[in-house]
CSV table of C-alpha atoms in Angstrom, one decimal:
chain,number,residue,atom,x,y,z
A,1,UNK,CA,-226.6,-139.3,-44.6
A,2,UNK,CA,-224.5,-136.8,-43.1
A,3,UNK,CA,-227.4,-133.4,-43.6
A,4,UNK,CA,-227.1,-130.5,-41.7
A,5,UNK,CA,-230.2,-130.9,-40.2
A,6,UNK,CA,-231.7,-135.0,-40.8
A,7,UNK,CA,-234.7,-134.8,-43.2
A,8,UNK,CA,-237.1,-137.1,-42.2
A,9,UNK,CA,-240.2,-136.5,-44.3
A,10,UNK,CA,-240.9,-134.3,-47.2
A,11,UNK,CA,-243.8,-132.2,-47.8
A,12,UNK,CA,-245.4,-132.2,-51.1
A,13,UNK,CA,-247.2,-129.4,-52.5
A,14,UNK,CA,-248.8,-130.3,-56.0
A,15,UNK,CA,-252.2,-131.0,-54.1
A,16,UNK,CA,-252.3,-126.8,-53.3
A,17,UNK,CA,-255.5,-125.4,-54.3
A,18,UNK,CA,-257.1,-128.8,-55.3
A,19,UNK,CA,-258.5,-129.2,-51.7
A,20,UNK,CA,-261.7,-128.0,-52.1
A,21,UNK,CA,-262.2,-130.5,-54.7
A,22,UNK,CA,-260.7,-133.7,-53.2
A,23,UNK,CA,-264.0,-136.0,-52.8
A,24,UNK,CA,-264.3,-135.5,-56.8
A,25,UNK,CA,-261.0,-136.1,-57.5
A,26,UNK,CA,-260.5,-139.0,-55.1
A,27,UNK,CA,-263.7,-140.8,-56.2
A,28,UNK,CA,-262.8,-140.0,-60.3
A,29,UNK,CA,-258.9,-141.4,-59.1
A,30,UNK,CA,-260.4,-144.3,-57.7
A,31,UNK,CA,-262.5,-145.2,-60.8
A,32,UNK,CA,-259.9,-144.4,-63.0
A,33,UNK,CA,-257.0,-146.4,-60.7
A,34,UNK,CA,-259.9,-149.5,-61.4
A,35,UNK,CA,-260.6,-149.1,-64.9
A,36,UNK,CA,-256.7,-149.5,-65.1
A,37,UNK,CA,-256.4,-152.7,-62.8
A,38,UNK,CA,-259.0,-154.1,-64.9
A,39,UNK,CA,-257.8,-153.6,-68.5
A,40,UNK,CA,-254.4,-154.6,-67.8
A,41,UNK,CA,-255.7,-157.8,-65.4
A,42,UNK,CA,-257.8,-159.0,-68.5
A,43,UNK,CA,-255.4,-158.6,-70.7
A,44,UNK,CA,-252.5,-159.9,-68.7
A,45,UNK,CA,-254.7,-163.5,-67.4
A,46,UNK,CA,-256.1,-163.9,-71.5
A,47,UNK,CA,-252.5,-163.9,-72.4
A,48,UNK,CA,-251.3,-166.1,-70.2
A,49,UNK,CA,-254.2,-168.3,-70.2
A,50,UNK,CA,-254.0,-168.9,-74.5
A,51,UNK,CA,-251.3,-171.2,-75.4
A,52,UNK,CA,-252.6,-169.6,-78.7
A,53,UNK,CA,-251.2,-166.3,-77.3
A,54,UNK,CA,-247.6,-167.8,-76.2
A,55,UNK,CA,-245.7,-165.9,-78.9
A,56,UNK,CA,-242.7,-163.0,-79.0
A,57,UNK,CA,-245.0,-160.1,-79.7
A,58,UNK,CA,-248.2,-161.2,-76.5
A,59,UNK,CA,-245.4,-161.9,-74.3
A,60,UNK,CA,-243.9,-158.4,-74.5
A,61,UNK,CA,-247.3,-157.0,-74.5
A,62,UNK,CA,-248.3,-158.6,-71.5
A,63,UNK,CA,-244.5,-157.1,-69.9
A,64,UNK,CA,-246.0,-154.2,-70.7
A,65,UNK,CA,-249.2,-154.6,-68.5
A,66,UNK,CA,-247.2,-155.8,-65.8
A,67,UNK,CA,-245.3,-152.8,-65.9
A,68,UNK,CA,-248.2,-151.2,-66.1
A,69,UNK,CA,-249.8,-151.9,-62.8
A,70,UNK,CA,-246.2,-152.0,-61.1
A,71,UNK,CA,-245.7,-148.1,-62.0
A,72,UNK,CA,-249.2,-147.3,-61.2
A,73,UNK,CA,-249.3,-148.8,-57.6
A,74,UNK,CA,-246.2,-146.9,-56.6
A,75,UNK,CA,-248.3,-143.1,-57.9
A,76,UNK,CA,-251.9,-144.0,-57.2
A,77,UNK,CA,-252.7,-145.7,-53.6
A,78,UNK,CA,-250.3,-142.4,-52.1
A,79,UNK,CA,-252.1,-140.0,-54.0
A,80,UNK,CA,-255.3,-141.3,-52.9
A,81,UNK,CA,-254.6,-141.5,-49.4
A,82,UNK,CA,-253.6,-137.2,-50.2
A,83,UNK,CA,-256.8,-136.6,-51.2
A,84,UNK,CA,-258.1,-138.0,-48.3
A,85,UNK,CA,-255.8,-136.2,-45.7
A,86,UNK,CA,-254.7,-132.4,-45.4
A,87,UNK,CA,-251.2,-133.5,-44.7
A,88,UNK,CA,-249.3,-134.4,-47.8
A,89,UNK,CA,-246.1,-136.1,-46.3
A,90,UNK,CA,-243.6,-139.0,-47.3
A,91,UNK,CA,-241.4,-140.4,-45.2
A,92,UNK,CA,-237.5,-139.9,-46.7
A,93,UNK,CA,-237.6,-143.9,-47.5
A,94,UNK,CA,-240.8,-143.4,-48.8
A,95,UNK,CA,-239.9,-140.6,-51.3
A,96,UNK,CA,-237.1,-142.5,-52.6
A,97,UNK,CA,-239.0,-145.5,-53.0
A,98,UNK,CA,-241.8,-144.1,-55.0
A,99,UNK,CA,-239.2,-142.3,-57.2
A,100,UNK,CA,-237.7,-145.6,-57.7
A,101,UNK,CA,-241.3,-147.3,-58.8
A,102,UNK,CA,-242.5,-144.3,-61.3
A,103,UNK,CA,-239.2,-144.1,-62.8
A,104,UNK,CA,-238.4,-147.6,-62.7
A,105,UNK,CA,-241.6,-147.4,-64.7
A,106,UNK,CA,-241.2,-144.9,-67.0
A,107,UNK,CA,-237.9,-146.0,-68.5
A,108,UNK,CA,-239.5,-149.7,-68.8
A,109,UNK,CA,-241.9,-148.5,-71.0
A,110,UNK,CA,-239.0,-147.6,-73.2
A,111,UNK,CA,-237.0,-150.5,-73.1
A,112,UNK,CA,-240.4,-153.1,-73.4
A,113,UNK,CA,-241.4,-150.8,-76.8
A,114,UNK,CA,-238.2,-151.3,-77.6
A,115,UNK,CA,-237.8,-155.1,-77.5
A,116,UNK,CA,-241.4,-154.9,-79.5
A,117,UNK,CA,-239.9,-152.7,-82.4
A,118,UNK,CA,-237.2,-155.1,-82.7
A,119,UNK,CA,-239.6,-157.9,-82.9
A,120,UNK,CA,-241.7,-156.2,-85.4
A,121,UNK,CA,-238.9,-155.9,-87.2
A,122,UNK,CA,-237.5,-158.9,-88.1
A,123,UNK,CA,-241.5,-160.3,-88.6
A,124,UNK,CA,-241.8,-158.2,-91.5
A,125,UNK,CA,-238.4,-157.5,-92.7
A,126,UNK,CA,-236.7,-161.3,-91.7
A,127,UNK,CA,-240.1,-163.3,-92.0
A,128,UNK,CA,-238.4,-166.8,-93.2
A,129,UNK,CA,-235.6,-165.9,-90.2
A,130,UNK,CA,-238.4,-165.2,-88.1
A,131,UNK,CA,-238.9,-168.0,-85.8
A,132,UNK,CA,-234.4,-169.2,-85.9
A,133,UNK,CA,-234.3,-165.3,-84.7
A,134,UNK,CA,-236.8,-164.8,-82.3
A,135,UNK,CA,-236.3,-168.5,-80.1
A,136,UNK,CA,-237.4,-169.0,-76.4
A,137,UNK,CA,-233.6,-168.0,-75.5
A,138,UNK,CA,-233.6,-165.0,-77.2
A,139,UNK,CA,-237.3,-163.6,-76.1
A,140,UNK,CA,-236.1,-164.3,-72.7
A,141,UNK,CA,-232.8,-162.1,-73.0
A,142,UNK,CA,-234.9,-159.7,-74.7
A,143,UNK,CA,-237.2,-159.3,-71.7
A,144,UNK,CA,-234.6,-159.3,-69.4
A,145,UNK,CA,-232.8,-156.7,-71.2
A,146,UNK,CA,-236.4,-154.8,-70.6
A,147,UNK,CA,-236.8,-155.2,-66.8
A,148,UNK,CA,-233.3,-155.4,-65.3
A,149,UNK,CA,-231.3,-152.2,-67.3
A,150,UNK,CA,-234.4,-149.8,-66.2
A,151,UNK,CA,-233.9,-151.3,-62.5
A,152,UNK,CA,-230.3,-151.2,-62.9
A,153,UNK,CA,-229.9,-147.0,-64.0
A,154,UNK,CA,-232.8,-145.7,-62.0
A,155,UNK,CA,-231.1,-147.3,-58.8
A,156,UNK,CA,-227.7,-145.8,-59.1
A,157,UNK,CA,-229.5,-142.5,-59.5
A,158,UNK,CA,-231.6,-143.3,-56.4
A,159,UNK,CA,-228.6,-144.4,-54.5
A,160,UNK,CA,-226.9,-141.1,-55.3
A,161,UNK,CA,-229.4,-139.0,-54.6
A,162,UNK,CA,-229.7,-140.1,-51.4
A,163,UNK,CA,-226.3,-139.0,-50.2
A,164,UNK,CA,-226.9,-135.7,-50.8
A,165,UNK,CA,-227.2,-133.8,-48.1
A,166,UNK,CA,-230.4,-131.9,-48.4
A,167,UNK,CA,-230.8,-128.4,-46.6
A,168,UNK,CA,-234.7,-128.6,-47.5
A,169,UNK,CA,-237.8,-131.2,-47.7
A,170,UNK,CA,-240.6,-129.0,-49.6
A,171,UNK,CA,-240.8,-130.7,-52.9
A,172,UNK,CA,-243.5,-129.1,-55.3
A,173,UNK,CA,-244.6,-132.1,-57.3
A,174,UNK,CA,-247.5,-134.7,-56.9
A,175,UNK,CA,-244.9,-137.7,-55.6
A,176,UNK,CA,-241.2,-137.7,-55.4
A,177,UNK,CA,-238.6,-137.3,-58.7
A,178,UNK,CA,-234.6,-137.1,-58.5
A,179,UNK,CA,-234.6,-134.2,-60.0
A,180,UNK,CA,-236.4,-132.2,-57.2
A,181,UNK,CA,-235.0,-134.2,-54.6
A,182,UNK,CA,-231.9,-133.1,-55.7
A,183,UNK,CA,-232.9,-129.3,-55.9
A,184,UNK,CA,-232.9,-129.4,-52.2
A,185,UNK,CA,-229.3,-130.1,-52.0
A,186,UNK,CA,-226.9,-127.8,-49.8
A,187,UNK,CA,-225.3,-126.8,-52.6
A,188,UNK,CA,-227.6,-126.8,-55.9
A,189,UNK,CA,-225.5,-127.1,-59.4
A,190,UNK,CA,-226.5,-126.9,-62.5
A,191,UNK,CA,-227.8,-130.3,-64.0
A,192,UNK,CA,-226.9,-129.9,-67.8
A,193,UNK,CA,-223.0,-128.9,-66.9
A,194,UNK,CA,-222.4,-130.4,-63.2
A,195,UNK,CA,-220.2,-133.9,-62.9
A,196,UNK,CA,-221.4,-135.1,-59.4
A,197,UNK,CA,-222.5,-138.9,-59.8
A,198,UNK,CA,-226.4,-138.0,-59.2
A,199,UNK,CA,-226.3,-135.4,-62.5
A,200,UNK,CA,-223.7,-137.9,-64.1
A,201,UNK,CA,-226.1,-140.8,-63.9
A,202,UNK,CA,-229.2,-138.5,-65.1
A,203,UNK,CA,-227.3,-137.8,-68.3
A,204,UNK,CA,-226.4,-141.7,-68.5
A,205,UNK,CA,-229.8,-142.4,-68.4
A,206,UNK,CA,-231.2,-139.6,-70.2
A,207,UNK,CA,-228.9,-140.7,-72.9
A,208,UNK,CA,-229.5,-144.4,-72.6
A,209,UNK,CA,-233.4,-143.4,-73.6
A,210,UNK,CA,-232.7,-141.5,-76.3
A,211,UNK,CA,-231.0,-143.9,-78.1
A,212,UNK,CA,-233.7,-146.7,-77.5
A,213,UNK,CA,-235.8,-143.8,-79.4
A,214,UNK,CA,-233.4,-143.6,-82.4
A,215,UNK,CA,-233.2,-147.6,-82.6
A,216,UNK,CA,-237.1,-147.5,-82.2
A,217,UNK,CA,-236.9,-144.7,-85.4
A,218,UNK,CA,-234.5,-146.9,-87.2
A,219,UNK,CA,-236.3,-149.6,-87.5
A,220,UNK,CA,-239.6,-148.0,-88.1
A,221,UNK,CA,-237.5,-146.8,-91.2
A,222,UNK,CA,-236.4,-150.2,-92.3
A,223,UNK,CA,-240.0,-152.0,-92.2
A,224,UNK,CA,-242.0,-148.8,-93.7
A,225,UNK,CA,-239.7,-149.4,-96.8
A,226,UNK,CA,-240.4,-152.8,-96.3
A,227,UNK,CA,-244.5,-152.5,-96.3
A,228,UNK,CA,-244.0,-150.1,-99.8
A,229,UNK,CA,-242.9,-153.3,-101.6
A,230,UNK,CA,-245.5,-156.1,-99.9
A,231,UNK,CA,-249.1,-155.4,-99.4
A,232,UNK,CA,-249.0,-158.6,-96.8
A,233,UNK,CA,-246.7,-156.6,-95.0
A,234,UNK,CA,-248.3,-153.2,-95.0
A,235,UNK,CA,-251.4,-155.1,-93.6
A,236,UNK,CA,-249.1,-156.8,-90.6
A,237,UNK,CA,-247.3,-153.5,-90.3
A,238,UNK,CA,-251.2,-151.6,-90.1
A,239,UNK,CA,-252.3,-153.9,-87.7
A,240,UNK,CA,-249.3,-154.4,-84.9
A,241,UNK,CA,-247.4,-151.6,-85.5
A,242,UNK,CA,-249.8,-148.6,-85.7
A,243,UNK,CA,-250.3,-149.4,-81.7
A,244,UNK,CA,-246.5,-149.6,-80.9
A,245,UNK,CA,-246.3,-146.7,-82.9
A,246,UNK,CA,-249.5,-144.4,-80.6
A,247,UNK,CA,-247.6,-146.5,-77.5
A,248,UNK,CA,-244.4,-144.9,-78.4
A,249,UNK,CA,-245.5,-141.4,-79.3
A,250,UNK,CA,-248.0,-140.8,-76.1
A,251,UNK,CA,-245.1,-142.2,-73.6
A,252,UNK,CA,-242.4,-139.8,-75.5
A,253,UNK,CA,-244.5,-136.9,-75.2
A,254,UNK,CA,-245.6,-137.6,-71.4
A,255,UNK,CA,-242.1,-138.2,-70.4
A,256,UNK,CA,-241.4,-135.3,-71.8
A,257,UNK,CA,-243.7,-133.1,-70.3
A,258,UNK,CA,-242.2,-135.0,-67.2
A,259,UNK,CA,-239.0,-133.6,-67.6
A,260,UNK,CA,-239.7,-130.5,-68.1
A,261,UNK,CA,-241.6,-130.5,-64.9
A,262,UNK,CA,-238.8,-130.8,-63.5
A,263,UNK,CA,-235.9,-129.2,-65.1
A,264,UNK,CA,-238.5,-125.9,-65.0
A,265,UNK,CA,-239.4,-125.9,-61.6
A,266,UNK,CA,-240.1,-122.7,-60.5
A,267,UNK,CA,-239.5,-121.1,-63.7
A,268,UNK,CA,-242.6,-121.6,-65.5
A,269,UNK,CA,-245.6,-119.4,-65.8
A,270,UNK,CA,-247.8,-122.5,-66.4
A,271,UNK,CA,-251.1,-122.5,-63.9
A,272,UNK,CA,-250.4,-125.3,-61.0
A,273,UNK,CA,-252.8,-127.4,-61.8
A,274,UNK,CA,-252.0,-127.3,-65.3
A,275,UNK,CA,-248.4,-128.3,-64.0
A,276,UNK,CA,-249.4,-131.6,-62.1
A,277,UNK,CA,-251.3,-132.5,-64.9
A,278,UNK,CA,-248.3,-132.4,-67.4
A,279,UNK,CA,-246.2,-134.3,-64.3
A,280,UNK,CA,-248.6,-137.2,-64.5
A,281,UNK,CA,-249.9,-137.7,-67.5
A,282,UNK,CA,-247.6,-140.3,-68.3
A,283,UNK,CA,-249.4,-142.2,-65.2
A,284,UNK,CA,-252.5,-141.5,-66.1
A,285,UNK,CA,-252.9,-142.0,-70.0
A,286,UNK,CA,-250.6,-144.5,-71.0
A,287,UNK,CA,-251.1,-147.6,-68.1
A,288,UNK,CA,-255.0,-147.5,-69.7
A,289,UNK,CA,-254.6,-146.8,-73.1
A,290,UNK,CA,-252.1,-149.6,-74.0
A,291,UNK,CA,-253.9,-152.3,-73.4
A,292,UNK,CA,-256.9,-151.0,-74.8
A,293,UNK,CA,-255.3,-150.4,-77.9
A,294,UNK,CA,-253.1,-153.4,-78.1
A,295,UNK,CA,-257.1,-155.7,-76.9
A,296,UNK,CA,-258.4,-153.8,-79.8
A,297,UNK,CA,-256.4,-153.8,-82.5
A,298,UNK,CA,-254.9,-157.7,-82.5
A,299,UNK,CA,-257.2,-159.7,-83.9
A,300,UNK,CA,-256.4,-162.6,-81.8
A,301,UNK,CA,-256.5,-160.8,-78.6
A,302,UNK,CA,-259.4,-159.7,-79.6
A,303,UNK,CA,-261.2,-162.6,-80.7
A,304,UNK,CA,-260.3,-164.3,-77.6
A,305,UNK,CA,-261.3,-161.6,-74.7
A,306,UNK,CA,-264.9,-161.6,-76.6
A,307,UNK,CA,-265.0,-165.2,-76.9
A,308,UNK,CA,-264.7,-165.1,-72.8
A,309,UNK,CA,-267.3,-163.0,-72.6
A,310,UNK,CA,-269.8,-165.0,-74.7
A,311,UNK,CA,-269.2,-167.7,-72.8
A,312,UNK,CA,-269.8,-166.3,-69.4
């Protein structure tokens, strides 16, 4: 990296104003950062440990606890150590690393709820095509697809953004994104109309996610139309598709907020603190809440975490 001056660390400022408040916020982080090892650790070891449980839609779910606790450990174990110091620095490495994890993360989320619609789909829609549709071969391209694509974008943006050379190192954000990384460029351009690889690859992805939504909407079209004809398939569709469907809506809406963060840096009259919250709510909410819902709602899931716990 050829900068005018080498950036070695960055400095991150969401954590302004919060100080007098750390030993609450690091001891409610900490509970919180257990409650979701926990959840998604349960669900992930019932899962595997039920050959009962070896189907399409439990193995996605339990890709989607893996993911996560891998998009959690790259937010949580940094923000704790923050809490705990009064200098909020990341090594360069460390900054694109994180960035990596979270969005890594993030677009996962997408691409697992994705692979879930489409399994849902041909359940209630194809249910005598079922099991010739969704064989061994094709779950495990299916969860491929799910893990490697995600990998596969976010690291071309990383990689680009870490040629830049940066003529600053203040980011104002609770962790590291892109998008501010690449705000502290030597010479700034506009994201929606600049062509340099690191904006080129933001629109690819931003792109690539928005039609994983539309698919998602497509097929949700298909097997409500479905579920108006078949009251066996309205009861399927109530039972392992409402979930999907809060999953879907509460990571949309988080990302969202995310991306506005970013895109508004600086521009918006929102309080700080009000800010960080939006930035990581997608961390916060969504790595507890799906495997709640999902343990709750599927009967067999259910039925087997509670049998567990009769028997200990």
């Amino acid at each position: 990296m050829n900068n005018d001056s080498i950036i070695l660390v960055f400095t991150l400022s969401g954590l302004e104003g919060l100080m007098d408040y750390r030993s609450v916020l690091f001891s409610l982080t900490l509970l919180w950062y257990c409650m979701i090892f926990m959840v998604n650790v349960v669900l992930i070891v019932t899962i595997i440990m039920d050959r009962n449980l070896h189907e399409p839609m439990y193995i996605f779910l339990c890709n989607l606890c893996i993911n996560g606790l891998y998009g959690t450990a790259g937010f949580y174990p940094k923000f704790l150590l923050d809490l705990l110091s009064y200098s909020h620095v990341i090594s360069y490495a460390g900054c694109l690393v994180q960035n990596f994890v979270i969005y890594s993360y993030a677009c996962r989320d997408f691409s697992i709820l994705s692979v879930m619609a489409y399994d849902r789909y041909v359940a209630i829609c194809r249910p005598l095509q079922y099991h010739s549709v969704m064989t061994k071969q094709r779950v495990t391209q299916l969860v491929s697809f799910s893990w490697f694509v995600p990998l596969f974008l976010i690291s071309m943006g990383t990689i680009f953004t870490s040629r830049l050379r940066l003529c600053g190192s203040h980011i104002q954000k609770l962790y590291c994104a892109n998008g501010l990384i690449a705000q502290l460029s030597c010479s700034p351009t506009s994201w929606i109309t600049s062509t340099t690889p690191s904006n080129s690859t933001a629109l690819l992805i931003t792109v690539t996610y928005f039609l994983h939504v539309v698919f998602i909407v497509c097929t949700y079209v298909y097997m409500v139309r479905s579920c108006l004809r078949s009251l066996v398939d309205r009861g399927k569709f109530m039972q392992t598709c409402v979930p999907h469907l809060i999953s879907l809506f509460h990571v949309t809406v988080a990302l969202l907020f995310d991306v506005l963060h970013t895109r508004l840096n600086g521009t918006s009259d929102l309080p700080p603190n009000l800010k960080n919250f939006l930035a990581i709510e997608f961390l916060v909410f969504p790595p507890l809440l799906n495997p709640l819902i999902y343990g709750l709602q599927l009967s067999k899931v259910r039925n087997r975490i509670l049998s567990l716990c009769v028997q200990k």
